[in-house]
CSV table of C-alpha atoms and ligand atoms in Angstrom, one decimal:
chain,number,residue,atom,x,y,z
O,927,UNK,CA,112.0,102.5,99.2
O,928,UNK,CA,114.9,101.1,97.8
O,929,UNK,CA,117.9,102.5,99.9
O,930,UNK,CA,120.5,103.1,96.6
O,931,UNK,CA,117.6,105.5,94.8
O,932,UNK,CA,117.1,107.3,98.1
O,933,UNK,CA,120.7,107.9,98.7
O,934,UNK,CA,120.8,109.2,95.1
O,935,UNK,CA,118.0,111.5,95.0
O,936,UNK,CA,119.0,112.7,98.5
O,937,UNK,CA,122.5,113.8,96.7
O,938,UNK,CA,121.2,115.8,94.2
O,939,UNK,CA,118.8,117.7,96.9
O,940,UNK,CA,122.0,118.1,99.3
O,941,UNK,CA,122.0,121.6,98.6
O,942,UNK,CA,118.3,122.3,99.9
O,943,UNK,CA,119.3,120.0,102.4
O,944,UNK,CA,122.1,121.7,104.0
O,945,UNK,CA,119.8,125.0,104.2
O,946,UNK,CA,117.3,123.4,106.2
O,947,UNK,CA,119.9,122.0,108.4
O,948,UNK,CA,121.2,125.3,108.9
O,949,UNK,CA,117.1,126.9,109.2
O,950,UNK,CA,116.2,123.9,111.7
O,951,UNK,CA,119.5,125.0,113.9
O,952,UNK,CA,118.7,128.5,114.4
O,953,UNK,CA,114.8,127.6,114.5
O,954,UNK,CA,115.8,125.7,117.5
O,955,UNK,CA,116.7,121.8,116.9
O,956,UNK,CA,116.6,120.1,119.5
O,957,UNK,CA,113.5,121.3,121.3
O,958,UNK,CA,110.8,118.7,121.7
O,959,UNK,CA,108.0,119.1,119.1
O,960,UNK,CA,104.7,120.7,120.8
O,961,UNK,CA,101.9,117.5,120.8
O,962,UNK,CA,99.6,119.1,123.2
O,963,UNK,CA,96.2,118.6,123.4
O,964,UNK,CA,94.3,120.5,121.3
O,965,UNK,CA,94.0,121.0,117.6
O,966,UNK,CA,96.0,118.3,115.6
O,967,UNK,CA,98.9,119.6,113.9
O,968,UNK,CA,98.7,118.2,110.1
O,969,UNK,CA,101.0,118.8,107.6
O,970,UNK,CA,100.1,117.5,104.1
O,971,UNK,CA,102.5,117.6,101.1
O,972,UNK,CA,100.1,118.4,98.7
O,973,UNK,CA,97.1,121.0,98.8
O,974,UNK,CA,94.4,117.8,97.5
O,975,UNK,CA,95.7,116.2,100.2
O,976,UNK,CA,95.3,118.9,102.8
O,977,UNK,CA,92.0,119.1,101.3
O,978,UNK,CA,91.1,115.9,102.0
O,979,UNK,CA,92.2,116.3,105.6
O,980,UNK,CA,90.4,119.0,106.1
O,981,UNK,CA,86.9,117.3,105.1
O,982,UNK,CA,88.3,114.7,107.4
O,983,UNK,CA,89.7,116.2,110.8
O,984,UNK,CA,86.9,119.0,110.1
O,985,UNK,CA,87.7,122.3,112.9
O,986,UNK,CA,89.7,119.9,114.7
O,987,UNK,CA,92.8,120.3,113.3
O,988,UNK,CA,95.0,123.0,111.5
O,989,UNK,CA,96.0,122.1,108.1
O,990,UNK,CA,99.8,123.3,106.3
O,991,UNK,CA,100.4,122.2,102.5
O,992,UNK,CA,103.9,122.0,101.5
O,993,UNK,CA,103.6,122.0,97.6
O,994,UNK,CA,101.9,125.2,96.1
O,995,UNK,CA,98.9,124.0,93.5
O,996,UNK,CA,100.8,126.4,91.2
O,997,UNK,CA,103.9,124.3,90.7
O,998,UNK,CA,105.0,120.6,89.7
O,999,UNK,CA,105.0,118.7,92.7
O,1000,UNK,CA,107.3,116.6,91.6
O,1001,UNK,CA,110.1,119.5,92.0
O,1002,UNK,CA,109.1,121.6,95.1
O,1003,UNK,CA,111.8,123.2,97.1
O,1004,UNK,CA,110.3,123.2,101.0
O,1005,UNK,CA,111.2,126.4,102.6
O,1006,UNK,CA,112.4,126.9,106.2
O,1007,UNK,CA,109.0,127.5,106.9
O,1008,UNK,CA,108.2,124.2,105.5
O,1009,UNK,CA,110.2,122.4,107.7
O,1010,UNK,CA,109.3,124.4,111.1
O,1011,UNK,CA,105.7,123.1,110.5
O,1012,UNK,CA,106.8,119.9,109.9
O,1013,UNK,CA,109.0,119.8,113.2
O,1014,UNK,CA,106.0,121.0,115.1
O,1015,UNK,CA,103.2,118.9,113.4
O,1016,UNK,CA,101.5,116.0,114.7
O,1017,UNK,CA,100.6,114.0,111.5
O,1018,UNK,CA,102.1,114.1,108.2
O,1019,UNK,CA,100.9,113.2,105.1
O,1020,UNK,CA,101.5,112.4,101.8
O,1021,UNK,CA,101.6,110.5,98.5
O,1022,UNK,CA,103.9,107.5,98.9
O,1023,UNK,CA,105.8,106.4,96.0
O,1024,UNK,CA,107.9,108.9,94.3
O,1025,UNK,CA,105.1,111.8,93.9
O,1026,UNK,CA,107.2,114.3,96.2
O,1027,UNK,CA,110.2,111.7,96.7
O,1028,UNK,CA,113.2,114.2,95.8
O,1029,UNK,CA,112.2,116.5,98.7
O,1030,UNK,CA,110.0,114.2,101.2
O,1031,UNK,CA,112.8,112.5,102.6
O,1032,UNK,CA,115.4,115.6,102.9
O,1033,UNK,CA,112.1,118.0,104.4
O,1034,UNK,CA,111.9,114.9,106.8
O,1035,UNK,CA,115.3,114.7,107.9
O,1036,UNK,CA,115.6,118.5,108.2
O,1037,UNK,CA,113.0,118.7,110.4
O,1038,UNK,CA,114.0,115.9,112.7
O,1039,UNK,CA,110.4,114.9,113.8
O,1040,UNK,CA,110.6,111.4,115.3
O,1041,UNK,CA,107.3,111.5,115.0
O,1042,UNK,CA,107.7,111.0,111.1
O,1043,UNK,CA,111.2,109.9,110.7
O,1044,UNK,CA,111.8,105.9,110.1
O,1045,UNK,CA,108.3,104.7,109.1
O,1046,UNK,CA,107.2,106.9,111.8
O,1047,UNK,CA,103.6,105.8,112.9
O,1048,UNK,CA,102.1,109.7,112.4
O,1049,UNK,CA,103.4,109.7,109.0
O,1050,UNK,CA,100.3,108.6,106.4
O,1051,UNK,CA,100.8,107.7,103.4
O,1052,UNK,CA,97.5,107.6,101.6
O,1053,UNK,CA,98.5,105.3,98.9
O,1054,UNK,CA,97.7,102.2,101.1
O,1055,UNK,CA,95.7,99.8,99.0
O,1056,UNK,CA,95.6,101.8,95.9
O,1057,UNK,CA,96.3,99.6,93.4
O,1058,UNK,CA,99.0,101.5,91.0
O,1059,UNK,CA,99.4,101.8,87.4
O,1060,UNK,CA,102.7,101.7,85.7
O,1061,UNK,CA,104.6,99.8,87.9
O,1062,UNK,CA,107.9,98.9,85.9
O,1063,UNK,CA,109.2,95.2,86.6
O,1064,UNK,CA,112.7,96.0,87.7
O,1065,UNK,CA,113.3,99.8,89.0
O,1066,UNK,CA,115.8,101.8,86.6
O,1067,UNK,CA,115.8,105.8,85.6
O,1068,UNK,CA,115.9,104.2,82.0
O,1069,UNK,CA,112.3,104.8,82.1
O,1070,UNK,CA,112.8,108.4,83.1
O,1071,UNK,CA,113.9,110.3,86.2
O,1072,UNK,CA,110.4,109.9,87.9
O,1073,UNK,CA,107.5,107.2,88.5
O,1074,UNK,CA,109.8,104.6,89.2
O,1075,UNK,CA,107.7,103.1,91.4
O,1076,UNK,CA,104.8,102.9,89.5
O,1077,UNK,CA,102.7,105.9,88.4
O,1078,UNK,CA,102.0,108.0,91.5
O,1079,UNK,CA,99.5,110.4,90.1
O,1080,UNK,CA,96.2,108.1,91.8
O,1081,UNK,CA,94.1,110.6,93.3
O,1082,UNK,CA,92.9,111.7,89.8
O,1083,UNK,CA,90.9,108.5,89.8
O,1084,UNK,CA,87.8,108.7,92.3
O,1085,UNK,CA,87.8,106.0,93.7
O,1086,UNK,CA,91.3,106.3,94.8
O,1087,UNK,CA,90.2,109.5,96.4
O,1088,UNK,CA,88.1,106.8,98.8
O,1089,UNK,CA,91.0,105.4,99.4
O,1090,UNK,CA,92.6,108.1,100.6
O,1091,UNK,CA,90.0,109.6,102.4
O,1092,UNK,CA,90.0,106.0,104.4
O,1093,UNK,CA,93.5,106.1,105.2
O,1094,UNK,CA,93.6,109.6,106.5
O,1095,UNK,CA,90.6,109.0,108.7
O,1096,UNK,CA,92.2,105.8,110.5
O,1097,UNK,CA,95.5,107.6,110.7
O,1098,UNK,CA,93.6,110.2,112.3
O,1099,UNK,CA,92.0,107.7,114.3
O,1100,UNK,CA,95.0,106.2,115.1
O,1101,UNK,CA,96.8,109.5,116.7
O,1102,UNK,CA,93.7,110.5,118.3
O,1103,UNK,CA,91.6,107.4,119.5
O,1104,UNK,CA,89.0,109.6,121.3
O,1105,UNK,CA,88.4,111.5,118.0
O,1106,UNK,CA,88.2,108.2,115.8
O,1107,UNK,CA,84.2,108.4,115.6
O,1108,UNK,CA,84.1,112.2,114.4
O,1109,UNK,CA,86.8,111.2,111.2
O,1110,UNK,CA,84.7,108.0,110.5
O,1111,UNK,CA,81.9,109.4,110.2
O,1112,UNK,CA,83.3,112.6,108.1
O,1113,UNK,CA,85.0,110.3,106.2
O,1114,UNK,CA,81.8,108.2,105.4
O,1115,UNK,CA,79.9,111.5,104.6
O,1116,UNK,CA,82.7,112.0,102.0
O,1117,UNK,CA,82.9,109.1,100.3
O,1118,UNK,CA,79.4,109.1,100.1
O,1119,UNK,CA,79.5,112.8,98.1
O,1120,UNK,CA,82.4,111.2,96.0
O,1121,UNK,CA,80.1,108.0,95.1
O,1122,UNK,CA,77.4,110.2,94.0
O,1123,UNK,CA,79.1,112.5,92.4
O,1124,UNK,CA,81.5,109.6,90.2
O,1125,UNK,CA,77.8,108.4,89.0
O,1126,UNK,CA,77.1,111.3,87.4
O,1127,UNK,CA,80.8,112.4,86.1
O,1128,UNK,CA,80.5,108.3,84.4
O,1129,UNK,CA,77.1,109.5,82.7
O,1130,UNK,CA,78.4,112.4,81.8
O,1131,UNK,CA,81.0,111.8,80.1
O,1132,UNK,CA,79.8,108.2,78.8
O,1133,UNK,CA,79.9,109.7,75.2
O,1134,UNK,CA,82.9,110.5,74.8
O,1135,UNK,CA,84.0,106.6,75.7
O,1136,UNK,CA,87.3,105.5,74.1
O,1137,UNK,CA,88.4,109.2,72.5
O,1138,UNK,CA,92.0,109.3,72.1
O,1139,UNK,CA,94.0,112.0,74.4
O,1140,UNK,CA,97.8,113.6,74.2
O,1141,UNK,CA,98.7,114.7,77.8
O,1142,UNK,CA,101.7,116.4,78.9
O,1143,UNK,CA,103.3,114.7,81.5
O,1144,UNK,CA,102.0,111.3,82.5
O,1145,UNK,CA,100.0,111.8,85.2
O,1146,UNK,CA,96.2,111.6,83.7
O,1147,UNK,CA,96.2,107.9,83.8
O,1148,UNK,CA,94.4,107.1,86.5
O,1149,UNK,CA,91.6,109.6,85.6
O,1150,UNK,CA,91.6,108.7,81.5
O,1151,UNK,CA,91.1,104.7,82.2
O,1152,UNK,CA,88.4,105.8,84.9
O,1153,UNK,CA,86.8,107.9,82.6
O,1154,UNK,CA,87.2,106.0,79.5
O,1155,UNK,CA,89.5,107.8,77.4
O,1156,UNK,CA,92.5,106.4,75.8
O,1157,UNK,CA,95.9,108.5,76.3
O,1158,UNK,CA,97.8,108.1,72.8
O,1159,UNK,CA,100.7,109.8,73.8
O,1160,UNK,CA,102.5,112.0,76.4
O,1161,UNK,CA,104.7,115.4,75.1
O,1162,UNK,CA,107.5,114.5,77.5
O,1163,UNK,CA,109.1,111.3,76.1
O,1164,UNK,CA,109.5,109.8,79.5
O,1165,UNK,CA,108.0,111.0,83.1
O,1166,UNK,CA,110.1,114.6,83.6
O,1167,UNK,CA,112.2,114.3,80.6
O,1168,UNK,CA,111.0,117.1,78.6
O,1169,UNK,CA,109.7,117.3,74.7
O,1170,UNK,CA,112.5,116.7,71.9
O,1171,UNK,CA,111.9,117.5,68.8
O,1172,UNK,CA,112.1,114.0,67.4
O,1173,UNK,CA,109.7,112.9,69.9
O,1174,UNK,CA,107.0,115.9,69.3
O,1175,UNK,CA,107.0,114.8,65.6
O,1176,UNK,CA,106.4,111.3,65.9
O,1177,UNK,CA,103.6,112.3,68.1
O,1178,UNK,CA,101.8,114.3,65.4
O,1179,UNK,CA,101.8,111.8,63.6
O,1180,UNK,CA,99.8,109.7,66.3
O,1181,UNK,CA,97.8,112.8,66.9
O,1182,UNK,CA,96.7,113.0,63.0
O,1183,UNK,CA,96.4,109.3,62.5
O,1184,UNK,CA,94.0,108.8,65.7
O,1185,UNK,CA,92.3,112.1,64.8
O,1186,UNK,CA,93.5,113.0,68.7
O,1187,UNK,CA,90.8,116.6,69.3
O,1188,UNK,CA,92.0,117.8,72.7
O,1189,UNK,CA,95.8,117.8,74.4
O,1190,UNK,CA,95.7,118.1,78.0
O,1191,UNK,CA,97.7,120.8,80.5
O,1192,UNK,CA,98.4,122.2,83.5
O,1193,UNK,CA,99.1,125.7,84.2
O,1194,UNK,CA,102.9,125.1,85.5
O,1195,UNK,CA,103.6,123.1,82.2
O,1196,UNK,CA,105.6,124.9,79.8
O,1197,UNK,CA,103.4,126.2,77.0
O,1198,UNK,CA,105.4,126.6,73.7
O,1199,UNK,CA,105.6,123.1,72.8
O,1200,UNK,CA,101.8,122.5,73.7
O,1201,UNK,CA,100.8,125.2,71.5
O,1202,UNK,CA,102.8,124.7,68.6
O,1203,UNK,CA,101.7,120.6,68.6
O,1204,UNK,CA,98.0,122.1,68.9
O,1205,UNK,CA,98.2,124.4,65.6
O,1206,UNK,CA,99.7,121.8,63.6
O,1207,UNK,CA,97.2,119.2,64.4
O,1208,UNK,CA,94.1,121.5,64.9
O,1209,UNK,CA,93.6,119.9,68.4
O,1210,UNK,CA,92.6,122.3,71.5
O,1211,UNK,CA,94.8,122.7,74.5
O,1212,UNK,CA,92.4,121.7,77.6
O,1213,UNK,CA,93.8,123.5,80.9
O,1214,UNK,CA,92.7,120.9,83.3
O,1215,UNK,CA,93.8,120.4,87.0
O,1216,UNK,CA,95.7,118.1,89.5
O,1217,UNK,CA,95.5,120.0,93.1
O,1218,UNK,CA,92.9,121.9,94.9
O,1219,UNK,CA,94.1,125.6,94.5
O,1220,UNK,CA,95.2,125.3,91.9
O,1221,UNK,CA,92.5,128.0,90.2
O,1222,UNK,CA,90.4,130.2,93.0
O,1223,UNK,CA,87.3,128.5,91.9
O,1224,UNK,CA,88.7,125.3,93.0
O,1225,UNK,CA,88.0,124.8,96.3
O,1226,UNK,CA,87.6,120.7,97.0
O,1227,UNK,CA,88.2,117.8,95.5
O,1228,UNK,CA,84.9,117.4,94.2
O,1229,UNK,CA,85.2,121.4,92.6
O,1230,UNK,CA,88.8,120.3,91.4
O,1231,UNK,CA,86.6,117.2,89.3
O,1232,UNK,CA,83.9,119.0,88.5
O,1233,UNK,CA,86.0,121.4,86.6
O,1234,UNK,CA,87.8,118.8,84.8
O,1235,UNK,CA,84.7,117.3,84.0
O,1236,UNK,CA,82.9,120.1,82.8
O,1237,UNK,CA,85.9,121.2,80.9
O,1238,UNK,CA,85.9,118.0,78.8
O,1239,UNK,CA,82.5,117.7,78.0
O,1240,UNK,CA,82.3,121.4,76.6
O,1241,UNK,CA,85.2,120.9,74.6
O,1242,UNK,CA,84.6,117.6,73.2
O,1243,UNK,CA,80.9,118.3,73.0
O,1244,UNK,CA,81.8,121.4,70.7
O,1245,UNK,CA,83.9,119.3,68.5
O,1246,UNK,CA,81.2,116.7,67.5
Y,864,ZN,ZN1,104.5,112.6,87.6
């Protein structure tokens, strides 16, 4: 990452920053992280992630999230806890680009794992060979505050859930050579479940080809272009700049123009705005989900889009 963004972002968490500092003192910096043998030690930034991981690594490891499935985790504040884990773990993970930027980095350096630190070779990023959406030709916050990397939201889209399930394994494999056969082969059982299960998500929701969305953030992307629906406008203007007025009106008129039937949400998004753009157009708000946990019933990835999935077709099947 570019060092004069990092520097930047790493200002504004300084605050946060300084607490861990003071947290990893009396927590006992300095000691040498425990790597024995025995259950891998992962720490994941997300809960999808973690998820993942655990399909993955199986009993053989013990799996920490960072980010609650409850909250934007583009704005998480990691705990002392948080960074304790982190200082003791074995593998990291998490989302590359920007995704958990503002607090990756500080979390990092608080914890002092050289492990992780510097490109650290038991940090995994599961991005590796996704191939990202959004990605802006020169790198400016003129676009917004977030995504300036390119749109970091990829594990929405299947098939970048293979990707990621690939990357974890051979990380995995890569800390633990003597394991690599139990990972690659959980891995394949995996991707195979995710294969069969895409199939029948594209058939399902094959019907509903080209119908025009409103999301709030943008982070459905990845999904909506899998899927086949066409995202005619976002209610914050720019990636974490929130709705304006001026903005929310123009986008009415897109929604009635396109005859736009659904507007999706996440629980953590703020609702008024949502609401309000929903009555006036007659569309329905759609709580959909990002992160395993996010609802009880969520368990898995495959729950997490099987939910999505089921929630679109009822409610775009109801309004035919
Ligand atoms: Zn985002």
């Amino acid at each position: 990452m570019p060092g004069k963004i990092t520097e930047r972002t790493n200002m504004k968490f300084s605050r946060y920053l300084c607490f861990w500092l003071w947290a990893a003192v009396f927590l006992g910096a300095g000691a040498a992280p425990a790597h024995a043998a025995g259950k891998l030690k992962i720490v994941a930034t997300t809960s999808t992630f973690a998820s993942l991981a655990e399909s993955v690594a199986g009993e053989r490891a013990e799996i920490y999230f960072i980010a609650s499935p409850k909250q934007n985790i583009h704005y998480i504040e990691p705990t002392p806890k948080d960074v304790l884990k982190v200082k003791r773990a074995d593998v990291f993970i998490h989302a590359g680009l920007d995704l958990e930027l503002a607090w990756r980095e500080p979390l990092l350096h608080a914890a002092a794992n050289p492990l992780f630190l510097g490109g650290g070779k038991q940090a995994i990023d599961v991005s590796k060979g996704v191939v990202f959406k959004d990605v802006p030709a020169s790198i400016s916050r003129a676009a917004g505050d977030i995504h300036l990397y390119g749109n970091p939201h990829y594990w929405m889209d299947p098939e970048n859930a293979k990707v990621i399930v690939r990357n974890i394994a051979e990380g995995l494999a890569a800390v633990r050579p003597e394991e690599a056969d139990h990972y690659r082969e959980n891995a394949r059982r995996l991707t195979a479940e995710i294969d069969a299960k895409l199939a029948e998500w594209m058939t399902r929701l094959a019907p509903f080809k080209g119908e025009p969305v409103v999301t709030y953030h943008r982070n459905w992307i990845y999904f909506t272009e899998r899927f086949g629906f066409a995202v005619v406008g976002e209610l914050e203007p720019k990636p974490g700049i929130p709705p304006l007025p001026k903005h929310l009106a123009g986008l009415e008129k897109t929604m009635r123009e396109k005859s736009v039937k659904v507007i999706f949400r996440e629980s953590y998004e703020e609702s008024r705005s949502t609401r309000k753009l929903a009555e006036e157009t007659g569309a329905k708000v759609l709580w959909l989900v990002q992160s395993v946990g996010e609802y009880k019933e969520i368990g898995d990835y495959i729950s997490m889009m099987e939910y999505n999935v089921r929630t679109l077709e009822n409610a775009l099947g109801a309004a035919r």
